[in-house]
Short mmCIF file of C-alpha atoms and ligand atoms in Angstrom, two decimals:
data_model
loop_
_atom_site.label_atom_id
_atom_site.label_comp_id
_atom_site.label_asym_id
_atom_site.label_seq_id
_atom_site.Cartn_x
_atom_site.Cartn_y
_atom_site.Cartn_z
CA MET A 1 51.15 -154.92 87.44
CA PHE A 2 51.93 -152.82 84.30
CA ASN A 3 51.18 -153.26 80.47
CA ASP A 4 51.80 -151.49 77.36
CA GLN A 5 48.16 -151.38 76.58
CA GLU A 6 47.59 -148.90 79.51
CA THR A 7 50.11 -146.59 78.31
CA GLU A 8 49.03 -146.61 74.63
CA LEU A 9 45.58 -146.09 75.66
CA ILE A 10 46.52 -142.89 77.82
CA LYS A 11 48.47 -141.50 74.98
CA LYS A 12 45.39 -142.13 72.56
CA CYS A 13 43.13 -140.59 75.09
CA LEU A 14 45.32 -137.39 75.66
CA ALA A 15 45.28 -136.78 71.93
CA ARG A 16 41.80 -137.00 71.68
CA LEU A 17 41.31 -134.54 74.95
CA GLU A 18 43.91 -132.27 73.27
CA LYS A 19 41.57 -131.91 70.39
CA GLY A 20 39.02 -129.99 72.20
CA PHE A 21 41.61 -127.11 72.81
CA PRO A 22 42.38 -125.59 69.50
CA LEU A 23 44.74 -122.72 71.00
CA PRO A 24 47.93 -121.08 69.84
CA GLU A 25 50.86 -123.25 70.75
CA PHE A 26 52.95 -122.39 73.82
CA LYS A 27 55.76 -123.85 75.35
CA ALA A 28 56.57 -124.24 78.84
CA GLU A 29 60.06 -124.54 79.88
CA VAL A 30 60.55 -128.16 81.09
CA ASN A 31 63.81 -129.83 81.64
CA TRP A 32 63.10 -133.40 80.66
CA THR A 33 66.63 -134.77 81.35
CA GLU A 34 66.47 -133.62 84.66
CA ILE A 35 63.05 -135.00 85.21
CA GLU A 36 64.06 -138.21 84.08
CA LYS A 37 67.03 -138.41 86.39
CA ILE A 38 64.58 -137.68 89.27
CA LEU A 39 61.73 -140.24 88.07
CA SER A 40 64.30 -143.11 87.93
CA VAL A 41 65.44 -142.53 91.62
CA VAL A 42 61.62 -142.35 92.35
CA ALA A 43 61.05 -145.54 90.59
CA GLU A 44 63.59 -147.17 92.80
CA LYS A 45 62.21 -145.59 95.90
CA MET A 46 58.65 -146.77 95.24
CA GLN A 47 60.09 -150.59 95.11
CA ASP A 48 60.17 -150.31 98.87
CA ASN A 49 56.43 -151.31 99.13
CA PHE A 50 54.53 -154.50 99.71
CA PRO A 51 52.87 -155.70 96.64
CA TYR A 52 49.77 -154.18 97.16
CA PHE A 53 48.23 -154.88 93.73
CA HIS A 54 48.98 -158.60 94.09
CA PRO A 55 46.53 -161.26 95.45
CA LEU A 56 49.27 -162.56 97.73
CA TYR A 57 48.97 -159.24 99.62
CA ALA A 58 46.14 -160.27 101.56
CA GLY A 59 46.54 -157.95 104.55
CA GLN A 60 45.30 -154.34 105.10
CA MET A 61 42.56 -152.80 102.94
CA LEU A 62 44.44 -152.09 100.07
CA LYS A 63 43.04 -152.64 96.29
CA PRO A 64 44.70 -151.40 93.14
CA PRO A 65 42.63 -148.99 91.23
CA HIS A 66 40.95 -150.41 88.00
CA PRO A 67 42.70 -149.33 84.89
CA VAL A 68 39.78 -147.34 83.53
CA ALA A 69 39.94 -145.22 86.83
CA ARG A 70 43.61 -144.98 86.52
CA ILE A 71 43.50 -143.94 82.94
CA ALA A 72 40.57 -141.41 83.60
CA TYR A 73 42.25 -139.92 86.59
CA ALA A 74 45.66 -139.36 84.65
CA MET A 75 43.72 -137.83 81.71
CA ALA A 76 42.06 -135.50 84.04
CA MET A 77 45.13 -134.31 85.85
CA TYR A 78 46.19 -132.64 82.30
CA ILE A 79 43.23 -130.29 83.04
CA ASN A 80 43.58 -130.52 86.67
CA PRO A 81 39.96 -129.51 87.44
CA ASN A 82 38.66 -128.44 91.08
CA ASN A 83 35.31 -129.58 91.94
CA HIS A 84 34.88 -126.86 94.71
CA ALA A 85 33.47 -124.46 92.10
CA LEU A 86 31.97 -124.93 88.51
CA ASP A 87 34.32 -122.40 87.08
CA GLY A 88 37.05 -124.43 87.83
CA SER A 89 35.17 -127.85 86.94
CA ARG A 90 32.88 -127.31 84.26
CA ALA A 91 33.13 -131.06 83.15
CA SER A 92 33.95 -132.82 86.46
CA SER A 93 31.40 -131.39 88.75
CA PRO A 94 28.48 -132.57 86.56
CA MET A 95 30.39 -136.06 86.52
CA GLU A 96 30.56 -135.92 90.27
CA ARG A 97 26.83 -135.26 90.65
CA GLU A 98 26.26 -138.16 88.23
CA ALA A 99 28.54 -140.59 90.16
CA VAL A 100 26.71 -139.53 93.57
CA VAL A 101 23.31 -140.25 92.28
CA LEU A 102 24.31 -143.67 90.86
CA LEU A 103 25.84 -144.26 94.40
CA ALA A 104 22.58 -143.17 96.23
CA GLU A 105 20.68 -145.34 93.76
CA MET A 106 22.66 -148.23 94.78
CA PHE A 107 21.41 -147.77 98.33
CA GLY A 108 17.76 -147.20 97.13
CA TRP A 109 17.67 -143.47 97.15
CA ARG A 110 16.13 -141.93 94.01
CA ASP A 111 15.52 -138.34 94.59
CA GLY A 112 15.49 -135.88 97.43
CA HIS A 113 18.86 -136.73 98.43
CA LEU A 114 22.10 -134.45 98.75
CA GLY A 115 25.86 -135.62 98.61
CA HIS A 116 29.16 -135.31 96.96
CA LEU A 117 32.49 -136.69 96.92
CA THR A 118 35.35 -136.00 99.65
CA GLY A 119 38.74 -136.76 100.16
CA GLY A 120 38.03 -139.97 102.07
CA GLY A 121 35.86 -141.54 104.54
CA THR A 122 37.08 -139.68 107.55
CA MET A 123 36.13 -136.32 105.77
CA ALA A 124 32.62 -137.76 104.70
CA ASN A 125 32.02 -139.09 108.30
CA LEU A 126 32.94 -135.51 109.61
CA GLU A 127 30.46 -134.04 107.44
CA ALA A 128 27.60 -136.42 108.47
CA LEU A 129 28.45 -135.92 112.20
CA TRP A 130 28.81 -132.14 111.55
CA VAL A 131 25.12 -132.24 110.03
CA ALA A 132 24.13 -134.59 112.78
CA GLY A 133 25.40 -132.06 115.37
CA GLN A 134 23.60 -129.14 113.49
CA SER A 135 20.35 -130.88 113.80
CA HIS A 136 20.63 -132.34 117.18
CA PRO A 137 22.94 -129.72 118.87
CA GLY A 138 24.50 -131.02 121.99
CA ARG A 139 23.15 -134.26 121.70
CA LYS A 140 25.41 -137.51 122.07
CA ILE A 141 26.77 -139.38 119.26
CA VAL A 142 27.15 -143.11 119.80
CA ALA A 143 28.91 -145.96 117.76
CA SER A 144 29.97 -149.34 118.71
CA GLU A 145 33.26 -150.17 120.34
CA LEU A 146 34.52 -151.51 117.13
CA SER A 147 33.38 -148.56 115.07
CA HIS A 148 36.32 -146.49 113.35
CA TYR A 149 38.54 -144.88 115.67
CA THR A 150 37.95 -141.52 113.89
CA HIS A 151 34.40 -141.18 115.05
CA GLU A 152 35.48 -140.55 118.58
CA ARG A 153 38.03 -138.00 117.36
CA ILE A 154 35.73 -136.21 114.87
CA THR A 155 33.34 -135.82 117.74
CA ALA A 156 36.07 -134.34 119.80
CA VAL A 157 36.63 -131.81 116.87
CA LEU A 158 33.19 -130.94 116.54
CA GLY A 159 32.82 -130.51 120.33
CA LEU A 160 29.91 -133.30 120.60
CA PRO A 161 29.53 -135.78 123.23
CA PHE A 162 30.52 -139.14 122.30
CA GLU A 163 29.82 -142.43 123.94
CA LYS A 164 30.91 -145.98 122.85
CA ILE A 165 28.32 -149.01 122.71
CA PRO A 166 29.50 -152.50 123.60
CA CYS A 167 29.64 -155.13 120.89
CA ASP A 168 28.44 -158.86 121.06
CA HIS A 169 30.66 -161.86 120.52
CA SER A 170 30.40 -161.33 116.70
CA GLY A 171 31.65 -157.71 116.78
CA ARG A 172 28.29 -156.04 116.27
CA MET A 173 26.83 -153.31 118.16
CA GLU A 174 25.03 -154.89 121.18
CA MET A 175 21.07 -153.91 120.91
CA THR A 176 20.30 -154.06 124.72
CA ALA A 177 23.26 -151.78 125.31
CA LEU A 178 22.04 -149.43 122.75
CA GLU A 179 18.79 -149.27 124.12
CA GLU A 180 20.20 -148.39 127.81
CA ALA A 181 22.04 -145.43 126.20
CA LEU A 182 18.93 -144.14 124.50
CA LYS A 183 16.76 -144.24 127.43
CA SER A 184 18.88 -141.45 128.75
CA GLY A 185 17.32 -139.32 126.23
CA GLU A 186 20.80 -137.91 125.55
CA VAL A 187 21.44 -139.66 122.15
CA GLY A 188 21.10 -137.44 119.02
CA THR A 189 22.68 -139.83 116.54
CA VAL A 190 23.52 -143.48 116.25
CA VAL A 191 26.37 -144.37 113.99
CA VAL A 192 25.87 -147.95 112.35
CA THR A 193 28.78 -149.57 110.82
CA MET A 194 28.20 -151.84 108.02
CA GLY A 195 31.48 -153.72 107.99
CA THR A 196 33.82 -152.82 110.58
CA THR A 197 37.27 -151.89 109.55
CA GLY A 198 38.62 -154.39 112.00
CA THR A 199 36.31 -157.54 111.45
CA GLY A 200 34.08 -156.54 108.61
CA SER A 201 31.09 -157.01 111.11
CA VAL A 202 27.97 -155.70 110.14
CA ASP A 203 25.92 -153.66 112.81
CA PRO A 204 22.14 -154.89 113.02
CA LEU A 205 20.77 -151.88 111.15
CA ALA A 206 17.23 -153.30 110.89
CA GLU A 207 17.03 -153.70 114.56
CA VAL A 208 18.53 -150.13 115.30
CA LEU A 209 15.91 -148.56 112.96
CA GLU A 210 13.05 -150.57 114.96
CA LEU A 211 14.16 -148.59 118.09
CA LYS A 212 13.35 -145.43 116.38
CA SER A 213 9.48 -146.08 117.32
CA ASN A 214 10.31 -145.65 120.83
CA TYR A 215 13.20 -143.11 120.75
CA SER A 216 13.86 -140.25 118.58
CA PHE A 217 17.51 -140.21 117.03
CA ARG A 218 19.09 -139.88 113.63
CA VAL A 219 20.90 -142.86 111.98
CA HIS A 220 24.15 -142.45 110.37
CA VAL A 221 25.46 -145.55 108.42
CA ASP A 222 29.20 -145.60 107.98
CA ALA A 223 29.97 -148.26 105.13
CA ALA A 224 32.97 -146.53 104.20
CA TYR A 225 34.31 -150.00 103.84
CA GLY A 226 31.29 -152.43 103.41
CA GLY A 227 29.00 -150.04 101.10
CA TYR A 228 29.37 -151.99 97.99
CA PHE A 229 28.11 -155.23 99.54
CA VAL A 230 24.78 -153.90 99.38
CA LEU A 231 24.94 -155.34 95.95
CA ALA A 232 26.02 -158.95 96.87
CA GLU A 233 23.45 -161.70 96.92
CA ASN A 234 25.39 -164.30 98.77
CA LEU A 235 25.52 -162.69 102.03
CA SER A 236 24.19 -164.81 105.06
CA SER A 237 20.44 -163.87 105.29
CA GLU A 238 20.77 -162.13 108.51
CA THR A 239 23.47 -159.74 107.24
CA ALA A 240 21.33 -159.15 103.86
CA ILE A 241 18.46 -158.19 106.08
CA HIS A 242 20.53 -155.13 107.47
CA PHE A 243 22.04 -154.18 104.17
CA ALA A 244 18.56 -154.23 102.72
CA ALA A 245 17.43 -151.42 105.31
CA VAL A 246 20.18 -149.00 104.37
CA HIS A 247 17.84 -146.68 102.46
CA ASN A 248 16.00 -146.01 105.87
CA ALA A 249 19.14 -144.18 107.25
CA ASP A 250 19.44 -140.40 107.42
CA SER A 251 22.94 -140.38 105.98
CA ILE A 252 25.46 -142.82 104.40
CA VAL A 253 29.32 -142.59 104.00
CA ILE A 254 31.00 -144.98 101.42
CA ASP A 255 34.78 -145.06 100.15
CA PRO A 256 35.03 -145.57 96.51
CA HIS A 257 38.80 -145.68 97.21
CA LYS A 258 38.23 -148.89 99.28
CA HIS A 259 36.08 -151.43 97.40
CA GLY A 260 35.03 -149.22 94.59
CA LEU A 261 38.18 -149.59 92.29
CA GLN A 262 39.27 -146.04 93.00
CA PRO A 263 42.95 -144.41 93.57
CA TYR A 264 43.01 -142.67 97.10
CA GLY A 265 41.27 -139.58 97.54
CA CYS A 266 37.73 -140.78 97.00
CA GLY A 267 34.78 -140.81 99.81
CA CYS A 268 31.56 -139.79 99.50
CA VAL A 269 28.72 -138.93 101.99
CA ILE A 270 25.14 -138.53 101.14
CA PHE A 271 21.98 -137.36 103.14
CA LYS A 272 18.79 -138.66 102.58
CA ASP A 273 17.18 -135.24 102.77
CA ALA A 274 18.70 -132.41 100.75
CA GLU A 275 17.00 -130.03 103.36
CA VAL A 276 20.41 -130.49 105.42
CA GLY A 277 21.92 -128.17 102.62
CA LYS A 278 20.89 -125.13 104.49
CA PHE A 279 23.62 -125.85 107.25
CA TYR A 280 26.41 -125.36 104.75
CA LYS A 281 25.41 -121.88 103.58
CA HIS A 282 28.40 -119.71 103.43
CA ASP A 283 29.51 -116.30 101.68
CA SER A 284 32.51 -116.76 99.75
CA PRO A 285 33.35 -113.39 97.96
CA TYR A 286 35.62 -115.04 95.27
CA THR A 287 34.26 -118.51 94.22
CA TYR A 288 30.85 -118.66 92.55
CA PHE A 289 30.45 -116.52 89.23
CA THR A 290 29.90 -118.42 86.16
CA SER A 291 26.65 -119.96 86.96
CA ALA A 292 23.57 -119.71 89.01
CA GLU A 293 23.69 -123.64 89.40
CA LEU A 294 24.78 -125.09 92.74
CA HIS A 295 28.73 -125.43 92.97
CA LEU A 296 29.55 -128.48 94.94
CA GLY A 297 31.48 -126.16 97.05
CA GLU A 298 28.25 -124.69 98.30
CA ILE A 299 27.56 -128.22 99.87
CA SER A 300 30.76 -129.56 101.06
CA LEU A 301 32.97 -128.71 104.11
CA GLU A 302 36.13 -129.06 102.03
CA CYS A 303 37.08 -126.36 99.51
CA SER A 304 39.36 -127.52 96.85
CA ARG A 305 38.90 -131.40 95.82
CA ALA A 306 40.37 -133.33 92.89
CA GLY A 307 38.03 -133.22 89.94
CA ALA A 308 40.07 -136.02 88.66
CA ALA A 309 38.64 -138.37 91.39
CA ALA A 310 35.10 -137.70 90.21
CA VAL A 311 36.16 -138.19 86.61
CA ALA A 312 37.76 -141.53 87.77
CA LEU A 313 34.57 -142.78 89.42
CA TRP A 314 32.16 -141.64 86.81
CA ALA A 315 34.44 -143.66 83.96
CA THR A 316 34.53 -146.58 86.42
CA LEU A 317 30.78 -146.51 86.72
CA GLN A 318 30.25 -146.72 82.99
CA GLN A 319 32.11 -150.02 83.00
CA PHE A 320 30.78 -151.30 86.12
CA PRO A 321 27.19 -150.08 86.63
CA LEU A 322 26.14 -150.67 90.41
CA ASP A 323 23.17 -153.14 89.48
CA LYS A 324 22.45 -156.61 91.13
CA GLY A 325 23.96 -159.28 89.40
CA GLY A 326 26.09 -157.00 87.35
CA ALA A 327 30.08 -157.24 87.28
CA MET A 328 30.57 -154.95 90.23
CA ALA A 329 28.27 -157.15 92.40
CA GLN A 330 29.72 -160.37 91.15
CA GLY A 331 33.03 -158.99 92.31
CA MET A 332 31.69 -158.20 95.92
CA GLU A 333 30.09 -161.72 95.70
CA ARG A 334 33.53 -163.08 94.92
CA CYS A 335 35.23 -161.11 97.92
CA HIS A 336 32.60 -162.63 100.32
CA GLU A 337 33.16 -166.17 99.00
CA ALA A 338 36.95 -165.78 99.18
CA GLY A 339 36.48 -164.77 102.97
CA LEU A 340 34.28 -167.99 103.56
CA LEU A 341 36.86 -170.18 101.63
CA LEU A 342 39.69 -169.11 104.03
CA TYR A 343 37.32 -169.33 107.02
CA ASN A 344 36.72 -173.01 105.76
CA LYS A 345 40.30 -174.01 105.54
CA ILE A 346 40.81 -172.32 108.96
CA ILE A 347 38.03 -174.36 110.78
CA SER A 348 39.36 -177.75 108.80
CA ASP A 349 42.88 -177.45 110.46
CA ASP A 350 42.81 -177.63 114.21
CA ARG A 351 46.17 -175.96 114.64
CA PHE A 352 44.14 -172.88 113.86
CA ILE A 353 41.46 -170.95 115.50
CA PRO A 354 39.16 -168.43 113.67
CA LEU A 355 37.26 -165.59 115.22
CA PHE A 356 33.98 -166.05 113.65
CA VAL A 357 32.10 -166.71 110.30
CA PRO A 358 33.23 -163.61 108.08
CA GLU A 359 30.05 -161.49 107.41
CA THR A 360 31.95 -159.65 104.45
CA ASP A 361 35.47 -160.31 103.32
CA ILE A 362 37.68 -159.91 106.28
CA VAL A 363 38.71 -163.07 108.22
CA ILE A 364 40.42 -163.03 111.73
CA TRP A 365 42.20 -165.97 113.09
CA ALA A 366 45.02 -167.26 114.77
CA PRO A 367 47.53 -170.07 115.67
CA ARG A 368 46.07 -172.06 118.54
CA ALA A 369 47.70 -172.03 121.98
CA GLY A 370 46.85 -172.56 125.53
CA SER A 371 46.74 -168.59 126.30
CA LEU A 372 46.17 -165.33 124.69
CA LYS A 373 49.61 -164.14 125.12
CA GLU A 374 51.09 -167.26 123.53
CA ILE A 375 48.25 -166.83 120.58
CA SER A 376 49.56 -163.35 120.14
CA ALA A 377 53.32 -164.31 120.08
CA LYS A 378 52.47 -167.08 117.57
CA SER A 379 50.47 -164.65 115.15
CA LYS A 380 53.32 -162.33 115.39
CA VAL A 381 55.73 -165.06 114.03
CA LEU A 382 53.66 -166.36 111.53
CA PHE A 383 52.83 -162.76 110.07
CA HIS A 384 56.49 -162.15 109.88
CA ASP A 385 57.37 -165.47 108.33
CA CYS A 386 54.60 -165.28 105.83
CA ALA A 387 55.90 -161.71 104.84
CA GLN A 388 59.52 -163.52 104.20
CA ASN A 389 57.45 -165.81 101.78
CA ASP A 390 55.91 -163.18 99.63
CA LEU A 391 52.46 -163.65 101.59
CA HIS A 392 51.40 -160.47 103.22
CA LEU A 393 48.86 -160.59 106.00
CA ALA A 394 47.98 -158.07 108.66
CA LEU A 395 47.68 -158.08 112.45
CA PHE A 396 44.83 -157.25 114.64
CA ASN A 397 44.24 -156.79 118.15
CA TYR A 398 41.12 -158.10 119.06
CA PRO A 399 39.56 -157.30 122.67
CA ALA A 400 39.47 -160.47 125.08
CA HIS A 401 36.18 -159.51 126.25
CA LEU A 402 34.52 -159.95 122.83
CA LEU A 403 35.79 -163.43 122.18
CA PRO A 404 33.24 -166.04 121.21
CA ASP A 405 32.50 -169.21 123.19
CA HIS A 406 34.85 -171.40 121.25
CA TRP A 407 37.69 -169.54 122.67
CA ALA A 408 36.51 -170.15 126.34
CA ALA A 409 39.18 -172.84 127.09
CA ILE A 410 42.06 -170.58 126.14
CA ARG A 411 43.74 -168.72 129.10
CA ARG A 412 42.84 -165.01 129.41
CA ASP A 413 46.03 -163.65 130.48
CA SER A 414 45.77 -160.56 128.40
CA GLU A 415 43.09 -157.73 127.64
CA TYR A 416 43.87 -158.10 123.91
CA VAL A 417 44.66 -160.90 121.54
CA THR A 418 46.90 -160.44 118.49
CA CYS A 419 45.27 -162.11 115.55
CA LEU A 420 46.02 -162.53 111.97
CA ARG A 421 43.90 -160.40 109.64
CA SER A 422 43.11 -160.71 105.95
CA CYS A 423 41.17 -158.35 103.85
CA LEU A 424 40.26 -160.34 100.79
CA MET A 425 39.11 -157.28 98.63
CA LYS A 426 40.47 -158.33 95.15
CA TRP A 427 38.19 -159.98 92.90
CA GLU A 428 40.91 -162.36 92.33
CA HIS A 429 41.48 -163.29 95.83
CA VAL A 430 38.86 -166.28 95.56
CA ASP A 431 41.08 -167.92 93.22
CA TRP A 432 44.28 -167.34 95.30
CA VAL A 433 42.75 -168.73 98.59
CA GLU A 434 44.37 -172.25 97.73
CA GLU A 435 47.77 -170.67 97.15
CA ILE A 436 47.44 -168.42 100.26
CA TRP A 437 46.70 -171.31 102.46
CA ALA A 438 49.06 -173.59 101.13
CA ARG A 439 51.98 -171.00 101.86
CA THR A 440 50.52 -170.32 105.41
CA VAL A 441 50.85 -173.89 106.25
CA THR A 442 54.16 -174.35 104.62
CA VAL A 443 55.48 -171.45 106.65
CA PHE A 444 53.79 -172.77 110.05
CA GLU A 445 55.41 -176.15 109.53
CA LYS A 446 58.92 -174.67 109.16
C1 PLP B 1 38.45 -146.76 106.26
C2 PLP B 1 37.14 -146.45 107.08
C3 PLP B 1 36.86 -145.07 107.38
C4 PLP B 1 37.74 -144.21 107.41
O1 PLP B 1 37.94 -143.74 105.98
P1 PLP B 1 39.28 -142.90 105.23
O2 PLP B 1 39.01 -143.06 103.83
O3 PLP B 1 40.37 -143.98 105.58
O4 PLP B 1 39.42 -141.57 105.91
C5 PLP B 1 35.68 -145.02 108.23
N1 PLP B 1 35.04 -145.78 108.86
C6 PLP B 1 35.17 -147.12 108.29
C7 PLP B 1 34.16 -148.32 108.55
C8 PLP B 1 36.29 -147.51 107.66
O5 PLP B 1 36.50 -148.80 107.11
#
C-alpha cells in the first residue's frame, strides 16, 4: 500500500514548489510533539477500515487514487487553492479547465461546451437537473427505477416533478414504458444512466435519442460510474452502440473519483451547449476582482471547491490520456474482462446463480436455493464468511419483479432478493478473479 518512493517524491516536489516563493522566512508556531501523538492515534483509528486498496476488496465502488493523483493532491494542499475564483486559484483554475476539456473530448465534444468539477456526482447531477429545470420549467424529470437514488431526492430539492421508468430484465430503462411517459407531454428531461450503481447496466441511450424525433425533451446522461467505459473497446456490441451515442446528450456527469483514479471530492458536469451559462448569473460583491476572465464560480452552484482536486486530475490525465487504446482505456477493458471472468466462474458452478452478463464490471449473483428468502439468507452468510477470510464483497437488494427468466423456477416469497455484488474496479482485479473465486468456494464449502 505504501512505499518510500512515494514519500521521497512528495519531498522532492515540495522542495521544487517552494522555490517559486522566494519570500522572507516566517515561522508558524507548531507543536510537533503533540501532532505526532495525535497522528499516531489517528493511524490506529484508521486501521479500522476494510482494505479498500487491495484487490481482495471486491465489494463497493472503492478504488484507490493513483500515486500521481495522491502526490499532486498533497502538493496542492500546501497552497490550498480554492477554485471558486481565479484570485484564489491562479494555477489550479486553468488546470481544471484543461482537465474538463479532456473529459469532454473523451465524450466527443470538441468545442462549444461548458463544464467544471464538483464535489462529486450528486452535486454534478444536481446542477444538470437544475439547468434542466431552468430550461424546461415545471416539466417532469424521469429516470429508470434503478437510477441513482439521489435523482428523486434532487428533484424534490429543486421542486421538480419526478417519475420512475420501469426497467427490463437486464436492469436497463424499458423503452415502451419511457415512450408511454413521453406521450403525456409532461416530460422535460430523461436521465439516462450509463452504468447503474447497483448492477452496472447501461440504459439504451441510442434508442432514447431516437425518440427525440417524435417528442421534445432533454437528455441527461448520468455516467458518474460508467463514464470512462466509453474508452473500452471490448464491451458487448449493444452496450458499445449506446456509449457511442453519448455525444448526442445535452449534459453528462462523470465521477473521476470513481473510475478515474482520483481521491474523493471529484465529480464533473459538462453541458453540450455553453449557452446554459446564462442560468448561473449572479452578483457577488466580494469575489471576482483580479481578472476579466471567467471565474469557475460564475458557472458553478458550489462556491468554495478544492483546487487540489483539479491539480490531481490534471496530473493524472498527463500520465493517462483519455485515448482509445491508451493505458486508461486498457484499464477499463481489464475491469470489464474481470467482470466477465467472474461471471463465467459463477455460471460454471451450479451451486450459484448470476443475475445477468455484466455490461460493465459489476457482477451480481447468489448461492442457489428454492426461494428468494432462502437465497437472501445464504447470500448474507456467504458475505459475512468471506469477509472473515479477507475477501470483501457487497450485498445488493434486487427487486424480484426484475429477475430474468432463468430465475423463474425459484419461489418468489419476497419482493426483493439479497444478492452478492462485486465491483471489479481495480485494473488488477482481472489477475485476482481466480483467487477471489477460490476463496469464495472454499468459504462456501465450509
Ligand atoms: C455514484 C453515483 C452517483 C452519486 O455520485 P457521488 O459522487 O457519490 O455523489 C450518481 N449516479 C451514479 C450512476 C453513481 O454511480
